[in-house]
Short mmCIF file of C-alpha atoms in Angstrom, two decimals:
data_model
loop_
_atom_site.label_atom_id
_atom_site.label_comp_id
_atom_site.label_asym_id
_atom_site.label_seq_id
_atom_site.Cartn_x
_atom_site.Cartn_y
_atom_site.Cartn_z
CA UNK A 457 67.13 61.02 118.25
CA UNK A 458 65.21 62.77 121.02
CA UNK A 459 62.00 64.73 120.36
CA UNK A 460 63.77 68.02 121.14
CA UNK A 461 65.44 67.83 117.69
CA UNK A 462 62.21 67.75 115.73
CA UNK A 463 60.86 71.22 116.40
CA UNK A 464 61.55 74.90 116.03
CA UNK A 465 60.81 77.08 119.02
CA UNK A 466 59.41 80.54 119.57
CA UNK A 467 61.70 82.92 121.45
CA UNK A 468 59.59 82.40 124.58
CA UNK A 469 59.67 78.60 124.35
CA UNK A 470 63.40 78.51 123.71
CA UNK A 471 64.15 81.02 126.45
CA UNK A 472 62.04 79.28 129.08
CA UNK A 473 63.98 76.04 128.61
CA UNK A 474 67.34 77.85 128.58
CA UNK A 475 66.44 79.80 131.72
CA UNK A 476 64.97 76.87 133.60
CA UNK A 477 68.01 74.67 132.91
CA UNK A 478 70.32 77.47 133.97
CA UNK A 479 68.34 78.16 137.13
CA UNK A 480 68.47 74.51 138.05
CA UNK A 481 72.20 74.01 137.78
CA UNK A 482 72.58 77.16 139.87
CA UNK A 483 70.23 75.65 142.45
CA UNK A 484 72.35 72.50 142.54
CA UNK A 485 75.58 74.40 143.17
CA UNK A 486 73.91 76.59 145.79
CA UNK A 487 72.50 73.53 147.55
CA UNK A 488 75.94 71.91 147.47
CA UNK A 489 77.38 74.69 149.59
CA UNK A 490 74.38 74.78 151.87
CA UNK A 491 74.54 71.06 152.57
CA UNK A 492 78.29 71.08 153.14
CA UNK A 493 78.14 74.03 155.51
CA UNK A 494 75.32 72.70 157.67
CA UNK A 495 76.84 69.24 158.04
CA UNK A 496 77.96 69.80 161.63
CA UNK A 497 74.47 70.49 162.91
CA UNK A 498 73.93 66.78 163.41
CA UNK A 499 75.69 63.93 165.19
CA UNK A 500 78.70 62.44 163.34
CA UNK A 501 76.79 59.29 162.42
CA UNK A 502 74.16 61.33 160.51
CA UNK A 503 76.69 63.51 158.66
CA UNK A 504 77.07 60.92 155.94
CA UNK A 505 73.64 62.08 154.76
CA UNK A 506 75.01 65.57 154.08
CA UNK A 507 78.08 64.10 152.40
CA UNK A 508 75.93 61.97 150.10
CA UNK A 509 73.77 64.99 149.25
CA UNK A 510 76.87 66.93 148.29
CA UNK A 511 77.87 64.03 146.02
CA UNK A 512 74.45 64.23 144.36
CA UNK A 513 74.68 68.01 143.98
CA UNK A 514 78.13 67.90 142.37
CA UNK A 515 77.03 65.41 139.76
CA UNK A 516 73.68 67.13 139.20
CA UNK A 517 75.37 70.50 138.80
CA UNK A 518 77.89 69.28 136.23
CA UNK A 519 75.36 67.35 134.23
CA UNK A 520 72.68 70.05 134.22
CA UNK A 521 75.35 72.50 133.14
CA UNK A 522 76.19 70.22 130.20
CA UNK A 523 72.48 69.76 129.52
CA UNK A 524 71.89 73.53 129.43
CA UNK A 525 74.77 74.01 127.02
CA UNK A 526 73.54 71.15 124.86
CA UNK A 527 70.25 73.06 124.53
CA UNK A 528 71.83 76.44 123.87
CA UNK A 529 74.27 75.11 121.25
CA UNK A 530 71.62 73.12 119.42
CA UNK A 531 69.53 76.00 118.07
CA UNK A 532 70.14 79.21 116.16
CA UNK A 533 67.85 82.20 116.00
CA UNK A 534 66.39 82.75 112.55
CA UNK A 535 65.52 86.45 112.05
CA UNK A 536 63.29 85.66 109.07
CA UNK A 537 60.83 83.44 110.93
CA UNK A 538 61.59 84.84 114.38
CA UNK A 539 62.08 81.28 115.60
CA UNK A 540 64.92 79.24 117.05
CA UNK A 541 65.69 76.47 114.56
CA UNK A 542 67.86 73.41 115.08
CA UNK A 543 71.40 73.54 113.71
CA UNK A 544 71.86 70.96 110.97
CA UNK A 545 75.09 69.59 112.46
CA UNK A 546 74.20 69.17 116.15
CA UNK A 547 71.77 67.05 118.14
CA UNK A 548 70.25 67.64 121.55
CA UNK A 549 70.29 64.68 123.93
CA UNK A 550 68.72 64.03 127.31
CA UNK A 551 71.18 61.20 127.89
CA UNK A 552 73.38 63.28 130.21
CA UNK A 553 70.51 63.35 132.69
CA UNK A 554 70.09 59.60 132.64
CA UNK A 555 73.70 58.84 133.32
CA UNK A 556 73.72 61.48 136.02
CA UNK A 557 70.88 59.63 137.72
CA UNK A 558 73.11 56.59 137.77
CA UNK A 559 75.05 58.46 140.48
CA UNK A 560 72.10 60.19 142.09
CA UNK A 561 69.47 57.52 142.44
CA UNK A 562 71.49 54.93 144.37
CA UNK A 563 72.98 57.72 146.48
CA UNK A 564 69.63 59.33 147.34
CA UNK A 565 68.16 55.98 148.26
CA UNK A 566 71.17 54.93 150.35
CA UNK A 567 71.05 58.25 152.15
CA UNK A 568 67.71 57.37 153.66
CA UNK A 569 69.06 54.17 155.20
CA UNK A 570 71.75 56.13 157.05
CA UNK A 571 69.33 58.46 158.82
CA UNK A 572 66.42 56.24 159.76
CA UNK A 573 66.97 53.47 162.27
CA UNK A 574 66.66 49.98 160.84
CA UNK A 575 67.96 46.63 161.99
CA UNK A 576 71.30 45.83 160.34
CA UNK A 577 69.79 43.00 158.29
CA UNK A 578 66.95 45.18 156.95
CA UNK A 579 69.31 48.07 156.24
CA UNK A 580 71.73 45.95 154.23
CA UNK A 581 69.02 44.24 152.27
CA UNK A 582 67.50 47.64 151.43
CA UNK A 583 70.88 49.07 150.45
CA UNK A 584 71.76 46.25 148.08
CA UNK A 585 68.35 46.30 146.37
CA UNK A 586 68.26 50.09 146.20
CA UNK A 587 71.50 50.02 144.21
CA UNK A 588 70.55 47.07 141.97
CA UNK A 589 66.98 48.10 141.15
CA UNK A 590 67.84 51.80 141.04
CA UNK A 591 70.65 51.30 138.51
CA UNK A 592 68.68 48.84 136.36
CA UNK A 593 65.70 51.21 136.30
CA UNK A 594 67.90 53.96 134.91
CA UNK A 595 69.96 51.91 132.49
CA UNK A 596 66.87 50.34 130.89
CA UNK A 597 65.20 53.76 130.71
CA UNK A 598 68.38 55.16 129.14
CA UNK A 599 68.37 52.53 126.41
CA UNK A 600 64.65 53.05 125.79
CA UNK A 601 64.91 56.82 125.30
CA UNK A 602 67.11 56.28 122.23
CA UNK A 603 63.99 54.89 120.52
CA UNK A 604 61.48 57.56 121.60
CA UNK A 605 61.06 58.93 118.06
CA UNK A 606 61.61 55.70 116.11
CA UNK A 607 59.08 54.95 113.37
CA UNK A 608 58.17 51.82 115.27
CA UNK A 609 58.21 52.54 119.00
CA UNK A 610 58.38 48.84 120.00
CA UNK A 611 61.76 49.07 121.77
CA UNK A 612 60.75 52.31 123.42
CA UNK A 613 57.77 50.57 125.04
CA UNK A 614 59.60 47.36 125.90
CA UNK A 615 62.36 49.21 127.76
CA UNK A 616 59.82 51.52 129.36
CA UNK A 617 57.91 48.57 130.81
CA UNK A 618 61.12 46.90 132.07
CA UNK A 619 62.26 50.18 133.62
CA UNK A 620 58.84 50.62 135.26
CA UNK A 621 59.08 47.19 136.89
CA UNK A 622 62.27 48.30 138.69
CA UNK A 623 60.62 51.66 139.40
CA UNK A 624 57.76 49.90 141.21
CA UNK A 625 60.26 47.80 143.14
CA UNK A 626 62.10 50.93 144.30
CA UNK A 627 58.80 52.46 145.45
CA UNK A 628 58.03 49.29 147.38
CA UNK A 629 61.46 49.35 149.07
CA UNK A 630 61.13 53.01 150.03
CA UNK A 631 57.70 52.34 151.48
CA UNK A 632 59.12 49.48 153.54
CA UNK A 633 62.04 51.57 154.83
CA UNK A 634 59.80 54.48 155.81
CA UNK A 635 57.24 52.24 157.48
CA UNK A 636 60.05 50.49 159.36
CA UNK A 637 61.55 53.84 160.41
CA UNK A 638 58.26 54.95 161.95
CA UNK A 639 58.56 52.12 164.49
CA UNK A 640 61.68 53.75 165.97
CA UNK A 641 60.85 54.68 169.59
CA UNK A 642 62.92 57.87 169.51
CA UNK A 643 60.70 59.28 166.78
CA UNK A 644 57.82 61.36 168.08
CA UNK A 645 54.67 62.58 166.34
CA UNK A 646 56.60 65.34 164.55
CA UNK A 647 59.21 62.86 163.31
CA UNK A 648 56.53 60.56 161.98
CA UNK A 649 55.02 63.51 160.16
CA UNK A 650 58.38 64.26 158.50
CA UNK A 651 58.67 60.62 157.45
CA UNK A 652 55.20 60.74 155.90
CA UNK A 653 56.08 63.95 154.08
CA UNK A 654 59.25 62.31 152.71
CA UNK A 655 57.09 59.49 151.39
CA UNK A 656 54.64 61.86 149.66
CA UNK A 657 57.44 64.00 148.25
CA UNK A 658 59.02 60.85 146.92
CA UNK A 659 55.73 59.63 145.47
CA UNK A 660 55.12 62.96 143.75
CA UNK A 661 58.61 63.80 142.48
CA UNK A 662 59.54 60.39 141.13
CA UNK A 663 56.21 60.08 139.29
CA UNK A 664 57.15 63.11 137.17
CA UNK A 665 60.01 61.18 135.52
CA UNK A 666 57.90 58.60 133.65
CA UNK A 667 55.53 61.40 132.58
CA UNK A 668 58.47 63.36 131.15
CA UNK A 669 59.73 60.13 129.57
CA UNK A 670 56.38 59.58 127.81
CA UNK A 671 56.15 63.16 126.55
CA UNK A 672 56.91 62.19 122.90
CA UNK A 673 53.74 60.09 123.08
CA UNK A 674 51.58 62.36 125.27
CA UNK A 675 52.35 65.69 123.60
CA UNK A 676 54.66 65.54 120.61
CA UNK A 677 54.96 69.31 120.05
CA UNK A 678 57.31 72.19 120.84
CA UNK A 679 55.21 72.93 123.93
CA UNK A 680 55.63 69.29 124.92
CA UNK A 681 59.40 69.78 124.84
CA UNK A 682 59.16 72.82 127.11
CA UNK A 683 56.87 70.99 129.54
CA UNK A 684 59.18 67.99 129.56
CA UNK A 685 62.23 70.04 130.50
CA UNK A 686 60.25 71.81 133.22
CA UNK A 687 58.99 68.48 134.58
CA UNK A 688 62.51 67.04 134.71
CA UNK A 689 63.77 70.03 136.63
CA UNK A 690 60.88 70.20 139.12
CA UNK A 691 61.36 66.49 139.76
CA UNK A 692 65.10 66.95 140.23
CA UNK A 693 64.85 69.74 142.72
CA UNK A 694 62.09 68.05 144.71
CA UNK A 695 63.69 64.62 144.78
CA UNK A 696 67.10 66.03 145.64
CA UNK A 697 66.96 69.35 147.48
CA UNK A 698 63.62 69.23 149.32
CA UNK A 699 64.24 65.57 150.12
CA UNK A 700 67.55 66.46 151.80
CA UNK A 701 65.97 69.29 153.80
CA UNK A 702 63.42 66.85 155.24
CA UNK A 703 65.98 64.12 155.92
CA UNK A 704 68.25 66.59 157.67
CA UNK A 705 65.38 67.84 159.82
CA UNK A 706 64.90 64.27 160.92
CA UNK A 707 68.63 63.85 161.61
CA UNK A 708 68.63 67.10 163.58
CA UNK A 709 65.71 65.89 165.67
CA UNK A 710 67.30 62.50 166.31
CA UNK A 711 70.62 64.15 167.23
CA UNK A 712 68.87 66.28 169.81
CA UNK A 713 67.09 63.29 171.29
CA UNK A 714 70.54 61.69 171.62
CA UNK A 715 71.87 64.69 173.53
CA UNK A 716 73.54 66.65 170.72
CA UNK A 717 72.02 70.06 170.21
CA UNK A 718 74.11 72.12 167.80
CA UNK A 719 72.14 75.29 168.49
CA UNK A 720 72.73 74.96 172.23
CA UNK A 721 76.52 74.53 172.04
CA UNK A 722 78.10 77.28 174.10
CA UNK A 723 81.81 77.81 174.56
CA UNK A 724 82.96 78.53 178.07
CA UNK A 725 84.98 81.68 178.58
CA UNK B 1206 96.58 58.73 115.18
CA UNK B 1207 94.27 56.82 117.53
CA UNK B 1208 91.62 54.39 116.26
CA UNK B 1209 88.82 56.76 117.33
CA UNK B 1210 89.60 58.93 114.27
CA UNK B 1211 89.01 56.19 111.71
CA UNK B 1212 85.26 55.73 112.07
CA UNK B 1213 81.88 57.39 111.79
CA UNK B 1214 79.39 56.71 114.57
CA UNK B 1215 75.66 56.19 114.83
CA UNK B 1216 73.82 58.62 117.12
CA UNK B 1217 73.62 55.93 119.79
CA UNK B 1218 77.32 55.05 119.58
CA UNK B 1219 78.38 58.68 119.67
CA UNK B 1220 75.98 59.55 122.50
CA UNK B 1221 77.00 56.62 124.69
CA UNK B 1222 80.65 57.70 124.59
CA UNK B 1223 79.75 61.37 125.19
CA UNK B 1224 77.46 60.45 128.10
CA UNK B 1225 79.83 57.95 129.68
CA UNK B 1226 82.77 60.37 129.57
CA UNK B 1227 80.58 63.09 131.08
CA UNK B 1228 79.29 60.75 133.77
CA UNK B 1229 82.81 59.79 134.69
CA UNK B 1230 84.22 63.26 135.19
CA UNK B 1231 81.14 63.97 137.29
CA UNK B 1232 81.89 60.85 139.36
CA UNK B 1233 85.45 62.07 139.89
CA UNK B 1234 84.37 65.49 141.15
CA UNK B 1235 81.64 63.95 143.31
CA UNK B 1236 84.15 61.53 144.81
CA UNK B 1237 86.53 64.43 145.47
CA UNK B 1238 83.97 66.05 147.75
CA UNK B 1239 83.08 62.75 149.35
CA UNK B 1240 86.69 61.93 150.18
CA UNK B 1241 87.40 65.42 151.51
CA UNK B 1242 84.28 65.49 153.68
CA UNK B 1243 84.77 62.08 155.25
CA UNK B 1244 88.46 62.55 156.02
CA UNK B 1245 87.90 63.07 159.74
CA UNK B 1246 86.27 59.69 160.22
CA UNK B 1247 89.70 58.15 160.70
CA UNK B 1248 92.72 58.78 162.92
CA UNK B 1249 95.03 61.61 161.76
CA UNK B 1250 97.72 59.19 160.59
CA UNK B 1251 95.31 57.58 158.09
CA UNK B 1252 93.97 60.90 156.73
CA UNK B 1253 96.81 61.11 154.20
CA UNK B 1254 94.95 58.38 152.31
CA UNK B 1255 91.97 60.72 151.84
CA UNK B 1256 94.28 63.55 150.84
CA UNK B 1257 95.98 61.40 148.21
CA UNK B 1258 92.59 60.32 146.87
CA UNK B 1259 91.55 63.94 146.53
CA UNK B 1260 94.77 64.58 144.58
CA UNK B 1261 93.87 61.71 142.26
CA UNK B 1262 90.31 62.98 141.83
CA UNK B 1263 91.39 66.52 140.92
CA UNK B 1264 93.65 65.26 138.18
CA UNK B 1265 91.17 62.64 136.98
CA UNK B 1266 88.34 65.17 136.88
CA UNK B 1267 90.32 67.69 134.84
CA UNK B 1268 91.63 65.13 132.40
CA UNK B 1269 88.35 63.32 131.86
CA UNK B 1270 86.71 66.70 131.29
CA UNK B 1271 89.26 67.42 128.58
CA UNK B 1272 88.81 63.90 127.22
CA UNK B 1273 85.03 64.34 126.99
CA UNK B 1274 85.40 67.65 125.17
CA UNK B 1275 88.00 66.14 122.85
CA UNK B 1276 85.34 63.57 121.87
CA UNK B 1277 82.52 66.09 121.49
CA UNK B 1278 84.57 68.54 119.43
CA UNK B 1279 85.93 65.85 117.11
CA UNK B 1280 82.69 64.86 115.37
CA UNK B 1281 79.83 66.62 113.59
CA UNK B 1282 76.36 65.29 112.96
CA UNK B 1283 75.64 64.65 109.31
CA UNK B 1284 71.88 64.89 108.68
CA UNK B 1285 72.22 63.14 105.30
CA UNK B 1286 73.68 59.88 106.63
CA UNK B 1287 72.33 60.32 110.20
CA UNK B 1288 75.84 59.62 111.46
CA UNK B 1289 78.43 61.52 113.44
CA UNK B 1290 81.45 62.00 111.19
CA UNK B 1291 84.94 63.16 112.12
CA UNK B 1292 85.74 66.78 111.45
CA UNK B 1293 88.44 67.06 108.78
CA UNK B 1294 90.47 69.50 110.89
CA UNK B 1295 90.49 67.89 114.37
CA UNK B 1296 91.85 64.68 115.92
CA UNK B 1297 90.76 62.76 118.98
CA UNK B 1298 93.47 61.59 121.35
CA UNK B 1299 93.55 59.32 124.39
CA UNK B 1300 96.84 60.85 125.42
CA UNK B 1301 95.23 63.01 128.13
CA UNK B 1302 94.37 59.84 130.01
CA UNK B 1303 97.90 58.54 129.91
CA UNK B 1304 99.46 61.66 131.31
CA UNK B 1305 96.75 61.81 133.97
CA UNK B 1306 97.75 58.31 135.04
CA UNK B 1307 101.26 59.61 135.57
CA UNK B 1308 99.81 61.47 138.57
CA UNK B 1309 97.27 58.83 139.57
CA UNK B 1310 99.16 55.58 139.43
CA UNK B 1311 102.05 56.44 141.77
CA UNK B 1312 99.58 58.19 144.11
CA UNK B 1313 97.15 55.27 144.23
CA UNK B 1314 99.95 52.83 144.89
CA UNK B 1315 101.59 54.99 147.57
CA UNK B 1316 98.22 55.42 149.26
CA UNK B 1317 98.13 51.74 150.08
CA UNK B 1318 101.44 51.90 151.92
CA UNK B 1319 100.08 54.58 154.26
CA UNK B 1320 97.10 52.57 155.45
CA UNK B 1321 98.48 49.07 155.83
CA UNK B 1322 101.14 48.41 158.41
CA UNK B 1323 104.51 47.50 157.01
CA UNK B 1324 108.01 47.62 158.44
CA UNK B 1325 109.75 50.88 157.50
CA UNK B 1326 112.23 49.07 155.24
CA UNK B 1327 109.52 47.20 153.32
CA UNK B 1328 107.35 50.33 153.05
CA UNK B 1329 110.16 52.45 151.59
CA UNK B 1330 111.24 49.79 149.16
CA UNK B 1331 107.63 49.41 147.98
CA UNK B 1332 107.18 53.18 147.66
CA UNK B 1333 110.30 53.70 145.56
CA UNK B 1334 109.49 50.83 143.21
CA UNK B 1335 105.81 51.79 142.97
CA UNK B 1336 106.84 55.19 141.65
CA UNK B 1337 109.57 53.92 139.32
CA UNK B 1338 107.72 50.97 137.79
CA UNK B 1339 104.35 52.76 137.79
CA UNK B 1340 105.71 55.75 135.86
CA UNK B 1341 107.72 53.67 133.41
CA UNK B 1342 104.69 51.47 132.75
CA UNK B 1343 102.66 54.52 131.76
CA UNK B 1344 105.33 56.38 129.81
CA UNK B 1345 106.15 53.36 127.66
CA UNK B 1346 102.43 52.67 127.13
CA UNK B 1347 101.96 56.33 126.20
CA UNK B 1348 104.66 56.16 123.54
CA UNK B 1349 103.26 52.88 122.20
CA UNK B 1350 99.71 54.17 121.72
CA UNK B 1351 100.94 56.67 119.13
CA UNK B 1352 101.60 53.67 116.85
CA UNK B 1353 98.33 51.80 117.42
CA UNK B 1354 97.10 52.40 113.84
CA UNK B 1355 100.48 52.42 112.07
CA UNK B 1356 100.74 50.31 108.92
CA UNK B 1357 103.44 48.36 110.65
CA UNK B 1358 102.55 47.91 114.32
CA UNK B 1359 106.11 46.92 115.32
CA UNK B 1360 106.65 49.88 117.71
CA UNK B 1361 103.18 49.45 119.13
CA UNK B 1362 104.01 45.89 120.13
CA UNK B 1363 107.54 46.63 121.37
CA UNK B 1364 106.34 49.39 123.71
CA UNK B 1365 103.36 47.27 124.78
CA UNK B 1366 105.65 44.43 125.85
CA UNK B 1367 107.99 46.80 127.71
CA UNK B 1368 105.00 48.43 129.44
CA UNK B 1369 103.62 45.01 130.36
CA UNK B 1370 106.89 44.06 132.05
CA UNK B 1371 106.52 47.03 134.42
CA UNK B 1372 102.83 46.21 134.77
CA UNK B 1373 103.68 42.70 136.00
CA UNK B 1374 106.23 44.16 138.40
CA UNK B 1375 103.58 46.51 139.87
CA UNK B 1376 101.20 43.56 140.31
CA UNK B 1377 103.96 41.66 142.10
CA UNK B 1378 104.65 44.61 144.42
CA UNK B 1379 100.97 45.06 145.26
CA UNK B 1380 100.67 41.36 146.00
CA UNK B 1381 103.66 41.60 148.35
CA UNK B 1382 102.27 44.65 150.16
CA UNK B 1383 98.85 43.07 150.63
CA UNK B 1384 100.27 39.76 151.78
CA UNK B 1385 102.50 41.63 154.23
CA UNK B 1386 99.59 43.70 155.50
CA UNK B 1387 97.59 40.59 156.32
CA UNK B 1388 100.23 39.67 158.92
CA UNK B 1389 99.30 42.77 160.98
CA UNK B 1390 97.99 41.52 164.33
CA UNK B 1391 95.38 44.31 164.64
CA UNK B 1392 93.67 43.11 161.47
CA UNK B 1393 90.86 40.67 162.12
CA UNK B 1394 89.05 38.31 159.78
CA UNK B 1395 86.96 41.18 158.34
CA UNK B 1396 90.07 43.27 157.72
CA UNK B 1397 91.75 40.39 155.91
CA UNK B 1398 88.64 40.05 153.77
CA UNK B 1399 88.85 43.75 152.81
CA UNK B 1400 92.52 43.29 151.91
CA UNK B 1401 91.65 40.32 149.70
CA UNK B 1402 88.90 42.35 148.04
CA UNK B 1403 91.36 45.17 147.37
CA UNK B 1404 93.64 42.65 145.69
CA UNK B 1405 90.85 41.27 143.49
CA UNK B 1406 89.55 44.74 142.63
CA UNK B 1407 93.09 45.68 141.68
CA UNK B 1408 93.52 42.51 139.62
CA UNK B 1409 90.26 43.12 137.78
CA UNK B 1410 90.39 46.89 137.22
CA UNK B 1411 94.01 47.13 136.12
CA UNK B 1412 93.57 44.24 133.70
CA UNK B 1413 91.00 46.31 131.76
CA UNK B 1414 93.68 48.83 130.73
CA UNK B 1415 95.76 46.49 128.53
CA UNK B 1416 92.52 45.17 126.99
CA UNK B 1417 91.45 48.72 126.13
CA UNK B 1418 94.98 49.37 124.85
CA UNK B 1419 94.78 46.39 122.50
CA UNK B 1420 91.32 47.31 121.19
CA UNK B 1421 92.67 48.45 117.77
CA UNK B 1422 93.90 44.88 117.36
CA UNK B 1423 91.02 43.01 119.06
CA UNK B 1424 88.10 44.91 117.54
CA UNK B 1425 88.99 47.59 115.05
CA UNK B 1426 85.44 48.97 114.52
CA UNK B 1427 83.19 51.79 115.72
CA UNK B 1428 81.76 49.42 118.35
CA UNK B 1429 85.32 48.69 119.43
CA UNK B 1430 85.80 52.41 120.08
CA UNK B 1431 82.66 52.54 122.23
CA UNK B 1432 83.74 49.45 124.18
CA UNK B 1433 87.23 50.87 124.66
CA UNK B 1434 85.93 54.13 126.14
CA UNK B 1435 83.57 52.21 128.44
CA UNK B 1436 86.40 49.89 129.54
CA UNK B 1437 88.67 52.85 130.35
CA UNK B 1438 85.97 54.45 132.44
CA UNK B 1439 84.93 51.30 134.33
CA UNK B 1440 88.61 50.67 135.08
CA UNK B 1441 89.09 54.25 136.26
CA UNK B 1442 86.16 54.26 138.62
CA UNK B 1443 87.01 50.84 140.04
CA UNK B 1444 90.72 51.47 140.46
CA UNK B 1445 90.19 54.91 141.97
CA UNK B 1446 86.82 55.31 143.68
CA UNK B 1447 85.98 51.76 144.80
CA UNK B 1448 89.61 51.23 145.77
CA UNK B 1449 89.48 54.26 148.08
CA UNK B 1450 86.20 53.15 149.64
CA UNK B 1451 87.81 49.83 150.57
CA UNK B 1452 91.03 51.42 151.83
CA UNK B 1453 89.05 53.87 153.95
CA UNK B 1454 86.96 51.03 155.41
CA UNK B 1455 90.22 49.48 156.49
CA UNK B 1456 91.45 52.78 157.94
CA UNK B 1457 88.14 53.22 159.75
CA UNK B 1458 88.43 49.74 161.22
CA UNK B 1459 92.03 50.28 162.31
CA UNK B 1460 91.12 53.66 163.83
CA UNK B 1461 88.41 52.03 165.89
CA UNK B 1462 90.72 49.29 167.06
CA UNK B 1463 93.03 52.10 168.22
CA UNK B 1464 90.21 53.72 170.20
CA UNK B 1465 88.94 56.34 167.73
CA UNK B 1466 85.29 55.85 166.76
CA UNK B 1467 84.00 58.85 164.81
CA UNK B 1468 80.37 57.72 164.85
CA UNK B 1469 80.39 57.41 168.63
CA UNK B 1470 81.52 61.02 169.19
CA UNK B 1471 78.87 62.90 171.06
CA UNK B 1472 79.31 66.46 172.21
CA UNK B 1473 77.51 67.46 175.34
CA UNK B 1474 75.37 70.53 175.13
#
């Protein structure tokens, strides 16, 4: 049973979560259209990055929509106490998010390998390990979160540590890919700057997930619930939307250096 | 009445099924966009394969969405026992899946005949029998599953055996088509490897369906229900999404051997 089921919420607390979740699935659907419609700004070989982002947005939209409804249907306003109290016959679950990440994480990581230039051997090794470690990180985290409010948190911690081991491995792989990509001769100072920004964005956004995961330990209160849901959503939008914007800037730059400038295309009369 | 209605579920059991079903309809919609957006990577004559996959994804998405809601609306959390118990006035049914397969199975099988090269006579024979045997396999299985929890399982077994006969025929047809396709002179060693992988994927994924079907006999417990829903979804994603990825790799390869390389297209500014 997740921590969200153990508290009653003030109108403000309840509303903030409901609004944030709703904003975020709207962001995902909006980004979906944006990514699809700007796909042709880059060379065909980089378009797969837009396609993969759309895949991520579809799944994120559907799951955040479910997540928002799970929140809204789990509480009822009590006019006596002026609080939102949990319904006796429903339970909130964060599990939808986790299984959504099973689509998103491998896809987001793979996406990177299609934009940056790597030798075929390095690219394939990265791709295989991105999928394996990415999926195992999520599945072990998913199992662990079932125990976050258990009387004895042993399994929660065991799965958290296992999940973190894969998490560190993914970080290491991303660092390798980005460092490798910087060697590409077609990438100028500006391109290297984008690659560094991708690395820092990655470092920042992905670190929010374990913090949100540990919230039942760090801050086991109604405010903790609100902060957790906000953390999840900030992480999601940074790791998915801002990440794509940066990757597509890089693809746009590389396309231009290969002689394809979308903005310069002019039809002859 | 299906076996899903005979049990109460722990929070973890209930959640896993709810999350997996939600993940899977998200995968189907994500794949829909992926298939539509990558359609132009192959020669026009192979694009029908992407179109057929989109058709499959639309139907699979809608039906799995209904299936997920059928699960969620069928049980209520009981705070006394900490279990999800069936509502007295609803019933869960797997029937949505079966009727979905009536669209998917013929489409998936036909799809193959549009990518691989076969003589016109062989292709048409395969197409007609794919549709006939595929549909009869599903319809007889559909009728049989109504009797899976009957006191006397006679009709369950009779329809299962009839369905299996068509199932074996479909396997035989697929084997023939794939063996025939390997004779194509344009297909190199790598192409033959993809065709073999398609065959093994097919062998593996389709075999999960009769196992899931027999679950009321193999493991008539709440865990059996969870395993059955997971089996159905693994089979669906393998037989539909991974299958398409392999078929489209083949189409991409054939397109290139016919002088159409999407990734090499470069527009001059």
